[in-house]
Short mmCIF file of C-alpha atoms and ligand atoms in Angstrom, two decimals:
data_model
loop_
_atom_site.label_atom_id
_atom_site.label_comp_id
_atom_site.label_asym_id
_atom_site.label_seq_id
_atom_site.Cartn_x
_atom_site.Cartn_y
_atom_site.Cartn_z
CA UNK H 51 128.00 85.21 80.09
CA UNK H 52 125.04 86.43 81.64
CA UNK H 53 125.66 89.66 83.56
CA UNK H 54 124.10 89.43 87.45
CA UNK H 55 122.29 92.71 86.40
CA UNK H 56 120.27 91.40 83.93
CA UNK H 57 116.69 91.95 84.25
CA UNK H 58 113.78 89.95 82.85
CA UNK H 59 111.71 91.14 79.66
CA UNK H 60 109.00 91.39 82.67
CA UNK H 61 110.35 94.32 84.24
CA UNK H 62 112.42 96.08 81.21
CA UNK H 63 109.83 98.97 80.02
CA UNK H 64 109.31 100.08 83.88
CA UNK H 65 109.84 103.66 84.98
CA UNK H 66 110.27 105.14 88.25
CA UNK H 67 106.86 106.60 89.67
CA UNK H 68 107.52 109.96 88.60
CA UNK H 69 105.67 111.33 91.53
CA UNK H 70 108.06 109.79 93.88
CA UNK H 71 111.00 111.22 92.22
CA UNK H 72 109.73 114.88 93.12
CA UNK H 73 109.00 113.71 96.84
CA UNK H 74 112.77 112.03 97.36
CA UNK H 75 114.16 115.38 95.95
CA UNK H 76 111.50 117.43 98.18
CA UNK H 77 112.78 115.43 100.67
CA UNK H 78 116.45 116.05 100.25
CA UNK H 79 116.33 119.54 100.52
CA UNK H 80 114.09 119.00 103.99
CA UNK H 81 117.28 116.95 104.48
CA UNK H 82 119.24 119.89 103.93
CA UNK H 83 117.55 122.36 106.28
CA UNK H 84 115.50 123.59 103.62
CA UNK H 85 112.00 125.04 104.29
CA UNK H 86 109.68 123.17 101.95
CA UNK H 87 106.00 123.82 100.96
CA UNK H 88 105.21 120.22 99.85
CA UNK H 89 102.05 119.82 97.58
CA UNK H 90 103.06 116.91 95.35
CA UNK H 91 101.74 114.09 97.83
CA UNK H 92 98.55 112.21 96.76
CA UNK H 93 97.85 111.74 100.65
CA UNK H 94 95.07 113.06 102.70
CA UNK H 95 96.88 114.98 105.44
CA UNK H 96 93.78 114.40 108.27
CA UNK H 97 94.93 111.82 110.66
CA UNK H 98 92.61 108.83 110.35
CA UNK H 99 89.54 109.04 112.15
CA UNK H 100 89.60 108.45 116.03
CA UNK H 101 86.40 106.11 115.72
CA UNK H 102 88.58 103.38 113.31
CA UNK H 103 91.54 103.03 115.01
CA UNK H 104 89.70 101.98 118.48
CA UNK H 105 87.96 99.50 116.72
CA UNK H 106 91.45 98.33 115.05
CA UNK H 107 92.90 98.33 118.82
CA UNK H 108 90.13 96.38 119.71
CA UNK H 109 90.95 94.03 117.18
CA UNK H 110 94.22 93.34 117.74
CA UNK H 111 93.39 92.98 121.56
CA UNK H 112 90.17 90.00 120.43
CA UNK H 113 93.26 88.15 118.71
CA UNK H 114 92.77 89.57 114.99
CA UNK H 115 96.32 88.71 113.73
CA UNK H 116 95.67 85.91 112.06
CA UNK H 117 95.49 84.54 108.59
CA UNK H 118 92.10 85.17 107.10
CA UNK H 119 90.54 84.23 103.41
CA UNK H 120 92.60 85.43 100.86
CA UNK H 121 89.86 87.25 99.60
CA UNK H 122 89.30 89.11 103.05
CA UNK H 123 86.47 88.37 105.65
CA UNK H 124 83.06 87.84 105.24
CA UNK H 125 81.45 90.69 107.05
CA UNK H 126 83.57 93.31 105.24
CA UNK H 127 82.76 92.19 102.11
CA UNK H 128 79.21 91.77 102.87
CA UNK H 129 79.80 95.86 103.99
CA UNK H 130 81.32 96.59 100.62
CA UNK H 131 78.41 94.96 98.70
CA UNK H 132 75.93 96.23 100.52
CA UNK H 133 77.34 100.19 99.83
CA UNK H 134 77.53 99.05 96.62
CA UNK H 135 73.95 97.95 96.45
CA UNK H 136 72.57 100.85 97.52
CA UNK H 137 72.82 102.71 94.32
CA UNK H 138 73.24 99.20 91.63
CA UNK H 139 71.33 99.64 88.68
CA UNK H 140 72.78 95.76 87.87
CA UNK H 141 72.13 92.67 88.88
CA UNK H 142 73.02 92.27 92.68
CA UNK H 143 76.82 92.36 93.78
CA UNK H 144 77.13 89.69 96.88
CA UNK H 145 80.16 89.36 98.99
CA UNK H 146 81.34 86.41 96.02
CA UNK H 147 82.02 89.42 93.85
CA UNK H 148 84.10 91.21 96.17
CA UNK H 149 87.80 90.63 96.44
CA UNK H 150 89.76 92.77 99.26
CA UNK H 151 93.26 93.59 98.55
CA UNK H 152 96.41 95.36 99.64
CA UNK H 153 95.32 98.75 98.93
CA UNK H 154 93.28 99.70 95.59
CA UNK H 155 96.81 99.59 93.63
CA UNK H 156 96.61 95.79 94.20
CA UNK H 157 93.10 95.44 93.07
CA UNK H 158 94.05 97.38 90.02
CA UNK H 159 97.15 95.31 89.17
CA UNK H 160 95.35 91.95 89.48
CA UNK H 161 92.63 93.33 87.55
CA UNK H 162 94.92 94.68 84.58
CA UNK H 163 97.31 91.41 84.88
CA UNK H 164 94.34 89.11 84.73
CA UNK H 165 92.61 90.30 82.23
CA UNK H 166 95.29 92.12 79.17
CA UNK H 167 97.96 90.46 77.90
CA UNK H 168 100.00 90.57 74.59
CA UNK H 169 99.02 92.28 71.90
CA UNK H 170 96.04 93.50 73.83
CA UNK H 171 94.72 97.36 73.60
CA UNK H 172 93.92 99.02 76.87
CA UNK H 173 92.53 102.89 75.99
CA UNK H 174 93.51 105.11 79.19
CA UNK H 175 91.69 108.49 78.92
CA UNK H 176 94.41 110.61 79.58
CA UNK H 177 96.13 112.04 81.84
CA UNK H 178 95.80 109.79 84.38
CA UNK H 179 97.16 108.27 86.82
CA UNK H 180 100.45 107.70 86.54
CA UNK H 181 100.54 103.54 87.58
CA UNK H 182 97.65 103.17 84.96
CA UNK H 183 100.14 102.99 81.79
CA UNK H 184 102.90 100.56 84.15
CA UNK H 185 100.02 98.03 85.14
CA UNK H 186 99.00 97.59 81.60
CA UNK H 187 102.56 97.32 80.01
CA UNK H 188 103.51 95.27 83.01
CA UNK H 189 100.73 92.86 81.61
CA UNK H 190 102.29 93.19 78.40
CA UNK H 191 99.61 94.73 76.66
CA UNK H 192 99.83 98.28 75.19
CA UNK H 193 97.97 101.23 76.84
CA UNK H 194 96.67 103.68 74.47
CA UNK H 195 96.73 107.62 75.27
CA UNK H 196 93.04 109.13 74.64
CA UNK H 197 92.78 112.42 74.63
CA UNK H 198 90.05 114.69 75.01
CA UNK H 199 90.16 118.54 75.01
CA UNK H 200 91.52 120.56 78.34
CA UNK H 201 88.38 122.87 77.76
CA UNK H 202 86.28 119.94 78.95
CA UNK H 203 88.43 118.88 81.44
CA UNK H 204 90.21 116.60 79.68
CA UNK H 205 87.16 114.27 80.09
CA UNK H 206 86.77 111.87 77.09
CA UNK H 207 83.75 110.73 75.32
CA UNK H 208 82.21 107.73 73.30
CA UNK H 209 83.41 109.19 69.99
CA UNK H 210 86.94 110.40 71.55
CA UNK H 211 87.25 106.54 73.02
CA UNK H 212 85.92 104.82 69.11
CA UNK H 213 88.68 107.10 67.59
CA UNK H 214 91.43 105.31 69.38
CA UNK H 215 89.58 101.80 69.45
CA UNK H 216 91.44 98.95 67.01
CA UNK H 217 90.38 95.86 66.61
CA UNK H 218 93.20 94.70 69.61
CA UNK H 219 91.05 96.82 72.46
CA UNK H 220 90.17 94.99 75.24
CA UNK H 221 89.59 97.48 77.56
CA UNK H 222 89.05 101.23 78.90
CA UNK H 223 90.38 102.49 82.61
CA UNK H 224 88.31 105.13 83.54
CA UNK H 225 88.08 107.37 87.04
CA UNK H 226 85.69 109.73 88.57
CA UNK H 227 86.90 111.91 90.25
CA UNK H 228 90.17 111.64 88.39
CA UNK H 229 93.89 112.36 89.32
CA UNK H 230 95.33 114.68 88.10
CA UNK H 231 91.97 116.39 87.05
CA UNK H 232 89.63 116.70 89.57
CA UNK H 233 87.28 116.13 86.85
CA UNK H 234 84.29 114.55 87.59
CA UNK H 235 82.36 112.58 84.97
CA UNK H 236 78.24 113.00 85.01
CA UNK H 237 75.78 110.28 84.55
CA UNK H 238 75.12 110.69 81.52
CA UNK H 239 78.35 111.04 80.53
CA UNK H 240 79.51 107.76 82.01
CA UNK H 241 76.52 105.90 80.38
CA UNK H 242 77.36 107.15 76.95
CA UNK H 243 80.84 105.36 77.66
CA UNK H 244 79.77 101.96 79.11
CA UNK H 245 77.14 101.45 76.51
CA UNK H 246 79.97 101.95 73.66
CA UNK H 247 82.17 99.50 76.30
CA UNK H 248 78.89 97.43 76.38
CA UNK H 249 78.59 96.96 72.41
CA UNK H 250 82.64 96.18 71.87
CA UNK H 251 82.66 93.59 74.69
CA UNK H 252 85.58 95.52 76.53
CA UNK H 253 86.28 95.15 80.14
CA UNK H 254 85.94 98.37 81.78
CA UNK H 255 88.11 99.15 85.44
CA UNK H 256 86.53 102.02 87.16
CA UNK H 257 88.55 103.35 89.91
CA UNK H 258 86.36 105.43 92.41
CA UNK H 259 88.63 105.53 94.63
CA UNK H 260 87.63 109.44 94.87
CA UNK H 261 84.10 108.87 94.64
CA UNK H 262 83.25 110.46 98.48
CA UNK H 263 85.91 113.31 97.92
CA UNK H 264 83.47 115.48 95.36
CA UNK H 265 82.18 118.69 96.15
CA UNK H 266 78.21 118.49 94.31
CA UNK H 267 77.62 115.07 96.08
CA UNK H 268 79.36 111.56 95.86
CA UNK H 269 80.37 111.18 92.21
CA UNK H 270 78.53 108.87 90.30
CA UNK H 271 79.53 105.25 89.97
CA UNK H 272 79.32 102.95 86.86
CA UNK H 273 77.29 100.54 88.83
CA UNK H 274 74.57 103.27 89.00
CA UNK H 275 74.54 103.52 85.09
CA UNK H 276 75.41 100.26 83.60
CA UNK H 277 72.99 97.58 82.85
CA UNK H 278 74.86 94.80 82.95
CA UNK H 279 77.97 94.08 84.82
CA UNK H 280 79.46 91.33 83.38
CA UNK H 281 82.84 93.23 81.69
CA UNK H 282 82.71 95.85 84.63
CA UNK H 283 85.29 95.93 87.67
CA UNK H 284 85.08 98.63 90.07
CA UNK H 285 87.63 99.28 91.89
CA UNK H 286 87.82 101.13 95.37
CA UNK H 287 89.38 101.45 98.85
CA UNK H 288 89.61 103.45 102.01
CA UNK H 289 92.73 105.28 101.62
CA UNK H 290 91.56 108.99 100.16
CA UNK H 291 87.69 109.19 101.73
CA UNK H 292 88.85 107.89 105.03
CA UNK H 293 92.76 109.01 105.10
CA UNK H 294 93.90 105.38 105.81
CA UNK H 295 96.23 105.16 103.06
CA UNK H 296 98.79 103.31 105.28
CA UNK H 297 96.45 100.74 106.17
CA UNK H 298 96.37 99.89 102.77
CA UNK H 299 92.97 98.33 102.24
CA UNK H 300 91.21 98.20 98.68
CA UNK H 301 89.06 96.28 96.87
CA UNK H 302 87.64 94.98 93.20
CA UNK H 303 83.97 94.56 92.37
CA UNK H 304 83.93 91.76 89.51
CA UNK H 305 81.61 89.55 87.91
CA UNK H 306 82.40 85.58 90.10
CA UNK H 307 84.66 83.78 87.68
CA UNK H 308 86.89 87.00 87.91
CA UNK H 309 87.28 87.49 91.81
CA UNK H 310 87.83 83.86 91.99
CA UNK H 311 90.84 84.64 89.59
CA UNK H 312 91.66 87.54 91.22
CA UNK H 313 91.69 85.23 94.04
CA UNK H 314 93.71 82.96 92.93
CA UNK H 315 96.20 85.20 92.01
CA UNK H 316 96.30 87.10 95.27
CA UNK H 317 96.73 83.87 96.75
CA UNK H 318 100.13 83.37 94.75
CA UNK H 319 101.33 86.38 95.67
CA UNK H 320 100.50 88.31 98.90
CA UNK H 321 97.25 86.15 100.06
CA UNK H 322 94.66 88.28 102.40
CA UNK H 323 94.77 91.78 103.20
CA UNK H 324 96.02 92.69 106.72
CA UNK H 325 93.79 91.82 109.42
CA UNK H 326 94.22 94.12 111.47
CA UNK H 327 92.86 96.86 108.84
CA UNK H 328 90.56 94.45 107.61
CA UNK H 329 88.84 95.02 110.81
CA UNK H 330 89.44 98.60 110.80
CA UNK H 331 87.91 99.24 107.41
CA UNK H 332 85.04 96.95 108.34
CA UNK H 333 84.41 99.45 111.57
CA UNK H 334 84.66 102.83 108.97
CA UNK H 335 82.02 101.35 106.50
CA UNK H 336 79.66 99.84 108.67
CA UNK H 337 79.71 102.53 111.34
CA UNK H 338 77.86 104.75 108.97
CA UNK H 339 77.10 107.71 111.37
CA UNK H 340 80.76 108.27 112.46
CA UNK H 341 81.79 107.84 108.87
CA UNK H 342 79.64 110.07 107.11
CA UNK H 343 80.65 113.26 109.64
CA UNK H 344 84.26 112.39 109.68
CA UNK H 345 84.41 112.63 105.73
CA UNK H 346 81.69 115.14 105.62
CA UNK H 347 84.39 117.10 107.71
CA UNK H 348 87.53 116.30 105.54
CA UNK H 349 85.60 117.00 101.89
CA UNK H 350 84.58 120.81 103.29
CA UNK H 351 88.11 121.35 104.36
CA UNK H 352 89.11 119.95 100.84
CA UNK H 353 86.13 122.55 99.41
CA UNK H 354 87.58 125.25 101.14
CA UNK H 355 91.29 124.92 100.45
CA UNK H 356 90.30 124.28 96.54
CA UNK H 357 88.36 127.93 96.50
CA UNK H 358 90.80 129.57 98.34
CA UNK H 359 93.62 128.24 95.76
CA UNK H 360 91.35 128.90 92.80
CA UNK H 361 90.83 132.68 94.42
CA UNK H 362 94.34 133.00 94.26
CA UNK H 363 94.79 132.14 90.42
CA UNK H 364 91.91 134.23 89.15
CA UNK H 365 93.06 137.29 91.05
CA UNK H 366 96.86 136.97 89.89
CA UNK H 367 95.70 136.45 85.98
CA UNK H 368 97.56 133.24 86.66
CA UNK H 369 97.88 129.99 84.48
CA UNK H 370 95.18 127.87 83.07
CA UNK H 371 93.68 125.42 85.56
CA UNK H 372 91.52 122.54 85.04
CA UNK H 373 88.70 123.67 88.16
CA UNK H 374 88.02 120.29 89.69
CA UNK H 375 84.83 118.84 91.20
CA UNK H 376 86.47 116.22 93.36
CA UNK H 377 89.24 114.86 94.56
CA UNK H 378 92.26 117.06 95.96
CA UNK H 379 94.21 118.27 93.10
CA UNK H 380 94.43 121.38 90.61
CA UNK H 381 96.02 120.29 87.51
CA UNK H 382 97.73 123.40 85.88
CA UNK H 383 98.94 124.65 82.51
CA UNK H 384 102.63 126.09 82.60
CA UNK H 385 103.44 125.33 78.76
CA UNK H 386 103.33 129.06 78.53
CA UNK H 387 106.55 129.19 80.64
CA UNK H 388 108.19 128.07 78.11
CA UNK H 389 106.36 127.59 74.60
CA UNK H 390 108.89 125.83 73.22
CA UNK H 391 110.40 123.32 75.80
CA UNK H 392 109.37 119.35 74.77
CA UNK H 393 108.53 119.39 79.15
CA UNK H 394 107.70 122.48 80.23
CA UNK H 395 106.04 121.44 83.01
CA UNK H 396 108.69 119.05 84.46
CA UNK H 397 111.29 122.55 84.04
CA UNK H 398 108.47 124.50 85.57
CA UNK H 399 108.50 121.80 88.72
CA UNK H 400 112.30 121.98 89.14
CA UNK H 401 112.38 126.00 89.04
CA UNK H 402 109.56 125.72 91.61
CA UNK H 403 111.15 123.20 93.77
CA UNK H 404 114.97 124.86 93.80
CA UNK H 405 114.03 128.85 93.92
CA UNK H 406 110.74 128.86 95.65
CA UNK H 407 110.57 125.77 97.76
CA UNK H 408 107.17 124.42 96.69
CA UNK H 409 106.83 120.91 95.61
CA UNK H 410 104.54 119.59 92.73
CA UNK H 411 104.78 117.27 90.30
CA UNK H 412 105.00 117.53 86.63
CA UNK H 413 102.63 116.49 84.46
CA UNK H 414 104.63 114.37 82.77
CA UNK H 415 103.57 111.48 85.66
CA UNK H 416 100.63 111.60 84.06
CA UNK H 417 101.78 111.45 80.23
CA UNK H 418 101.18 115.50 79.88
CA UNK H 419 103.51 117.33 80.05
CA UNK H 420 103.56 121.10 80.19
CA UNK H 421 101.13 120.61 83.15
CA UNK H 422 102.04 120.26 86.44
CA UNK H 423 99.35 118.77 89.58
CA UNK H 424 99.33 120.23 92.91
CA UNK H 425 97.84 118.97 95.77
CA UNK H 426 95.52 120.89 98.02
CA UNK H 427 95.69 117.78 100.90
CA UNK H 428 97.69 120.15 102.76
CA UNK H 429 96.76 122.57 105.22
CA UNK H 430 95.08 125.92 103.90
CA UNK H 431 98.16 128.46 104.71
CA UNK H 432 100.05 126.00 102.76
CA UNK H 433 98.37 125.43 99.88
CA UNK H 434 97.77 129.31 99.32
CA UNK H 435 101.54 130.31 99.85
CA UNK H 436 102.17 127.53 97.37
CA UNK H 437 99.61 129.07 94.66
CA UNK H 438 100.79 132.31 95.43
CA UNK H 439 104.75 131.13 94.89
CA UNK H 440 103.69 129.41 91.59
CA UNK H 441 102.16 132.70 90.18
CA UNK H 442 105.40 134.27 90.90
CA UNK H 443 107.53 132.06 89.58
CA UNK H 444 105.42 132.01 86.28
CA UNK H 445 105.57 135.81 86.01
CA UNK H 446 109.27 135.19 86.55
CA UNK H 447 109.99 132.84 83.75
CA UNK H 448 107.78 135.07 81.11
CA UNK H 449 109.37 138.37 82.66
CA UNK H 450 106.24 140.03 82.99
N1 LIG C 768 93.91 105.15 92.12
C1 LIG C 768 94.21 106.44 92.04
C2 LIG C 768 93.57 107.26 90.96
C3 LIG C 768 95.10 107.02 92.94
O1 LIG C 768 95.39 108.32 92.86
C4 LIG C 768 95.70 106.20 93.94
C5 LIG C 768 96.70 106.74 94.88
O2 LIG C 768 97.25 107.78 94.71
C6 LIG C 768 95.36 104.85 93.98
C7 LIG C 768 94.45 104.36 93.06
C8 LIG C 768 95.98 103.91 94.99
O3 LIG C 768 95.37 103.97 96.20
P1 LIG C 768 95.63 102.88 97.35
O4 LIG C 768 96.34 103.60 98.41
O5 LIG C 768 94.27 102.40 97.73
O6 LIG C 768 96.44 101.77 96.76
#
């Protein structure tokens, strides 16, 4: 007999998000009365700007509630491509290459479940992101673990990506700025990778879904470096540059015959975007004024909480940190803690969370472990009590 809690093959390998496990516990002890410093959310914590929601009120009051192409409307995909022009070394992306979709985690899935499959290699310069390795297994292909030195900031190169490559590779996920890094990648070093993509014929997703959060200057895109776009989806959204994450608005950059599969797929499963922040999102990239001093605003707070963290760890002798160049994150070597524990960083997390009441989560969300990531998208106070509570708690569990 079949029991009722049998679950398909589809669904067996999937883990919890890792990162939500720390936030439900964080949230418990909230729950409890407990005073919590909480630095594991990936989640800008500026309100979005005043400029976008008027024009989403404004939509909803014109009658934007409708149904619109499953691919999203017109004029903001005509805004996407035209950003996306402005620094394209390729041929020219038009609003047919542009597929808007519930958040960038959408456009990411689609791209990964419409283009792996079985016995299909998918290199993931790691860490990363922790729904990376799920998306790929969920389309039944393998994702493969490249790893590149922590003295570099974990960021991978040509040769580090040909060591892993097999005959089965189909593709390479990369991001700049990257979570849990803060790494960003350089043009040259993003060239060296797409012309090794270039000559293997894999498909490359580039999520730059950070690109506006970096602190020498908008990271560089793969559109800017590649010479042919063909294999290359790029992958972005408002949610981190314009703290709309609840709006949940992203989008894919893909050669036709993909978005028209991406399409299609979208169109089986959750068909357009919402309007409403359709229309938002079209107000934050075409008002370009507004836009550029609101995140302007948000990336020097970012800048500022980063250094002031950073200030903490050098003057404490503290752990090993990855210094990042964008996004909103300081990944951070604990493995010291304890040398020989298979997870130090996930024991690290829970000592942190229980005795000191600061959230983060453990590296292991991002297939390191003996790391842990903290978030600085938290106000300034916060995020230095937090640094400060995590050198103690280190000195603690070495006894010095
Ligand atoms: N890509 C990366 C690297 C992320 O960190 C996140 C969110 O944390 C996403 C994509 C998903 O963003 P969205 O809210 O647009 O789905």
């Amino acid at each position: 007999m079949t029991s009722t809690h049998a679950i398909s093959g589809n669904v067996a390998q999937l883990k919890e998000s890792a990162t939500i496990a720390v936030s439900q516990r964080a949230r418990a002890l909230k729950a409890e009365g407990r005073q919590i410093i909480d630095l594991g959310a990936g989640e800008p914590d500026f309100d979005t700007p005043a400029f976008i929601k008027r024009a989403a009120q404004r939509a909803i009051d014109e009658g934007a509630t409708k149904y619109t192409a499953v691919e999203g409307i017109l004029p903001l995909r005509q805004a996407i491509a035209d950003i996306a022009n402005e620094h394209n070394r390729c041929e020219k992306v038009t609003p047919s290459n542009v597929v808007v979709t519930t958040g960038s985690k959408q456009a990411l899935f689609n791209a990964c479940f419409a283009l792996f499959g079985e016995d299909d290699e998918v290199l993931i310069p790691t860490p990363a992101w922790t729904s990376y390795y799920e998306m790929v297994n969920l389309a039944r292909a393998s994702a493969i673990e490249v790893r590149a030195a922590a003295s570099n900031g974990f960021k991978v190169t040509a040769d580090d990506l040909e060591r892993y490559a097999t005959d089965e590779t189909r593709g390479v996920m990369l991001n700049s700025p990257c979570n849990p890094t803060g790494s960003v990648y350089t043009a040259g070093e993003l060239s060296d990778l797409v012309r090794l993509a270039a000559e293997r014929n894999w498909w490359v997703i580039s999520d730059e879904i950070y690109q506006r959060i970096a602190y020498d200057g908008p990271a560089t895109g793969l559109l800017s470096v590649a010479r042919n776009r063909e294999r290359i989806i790029v992958i972005d959204g408002m949610a981190k540059a314009f703290a709309m994450t609840g709006w949940r608005i992203g989008w894919a950059i893909a050669n036709t015959a993909v978005a028209k599969t991406l399409t299609a797929l979208q169109s089986h499963t959750t068909s357009n975007a919402t309007t409403v922040a359709q229309h938002a999102a079209l107000e934050g990239l075409r008002n370009r004024v507004e836009a550029e001093a609101a995140i302007a605003g948000m990336v020097s707070e970012y800048r500022r909480r980063r250094d002031a963290a950073l200030e903490v760890l050098r003057a404490n002798d503290g752990p090993g940190v990855i210094e990042p160049d964008g996004a909103f994150y300081l990944f951070i070597d604990v493995q010291d803690t304890n040398p020989t524990a298979e997870d130090a960083g996930s024991v690290f997390a829970t000592r942190l969370l229980e005795e000191y009441g600061v959230a983060v989560v453990p590296g292991v969300a991002f297939q390191t472990p003996g790391w842990i990531r903290l978030s600085y998208a938290a106000a300034q106070d916060a995020v230095v009590e937090g640094v400060k509570r995590i050198v103690a708690c280190r000195r603690k569990m070495m006894g010095t």
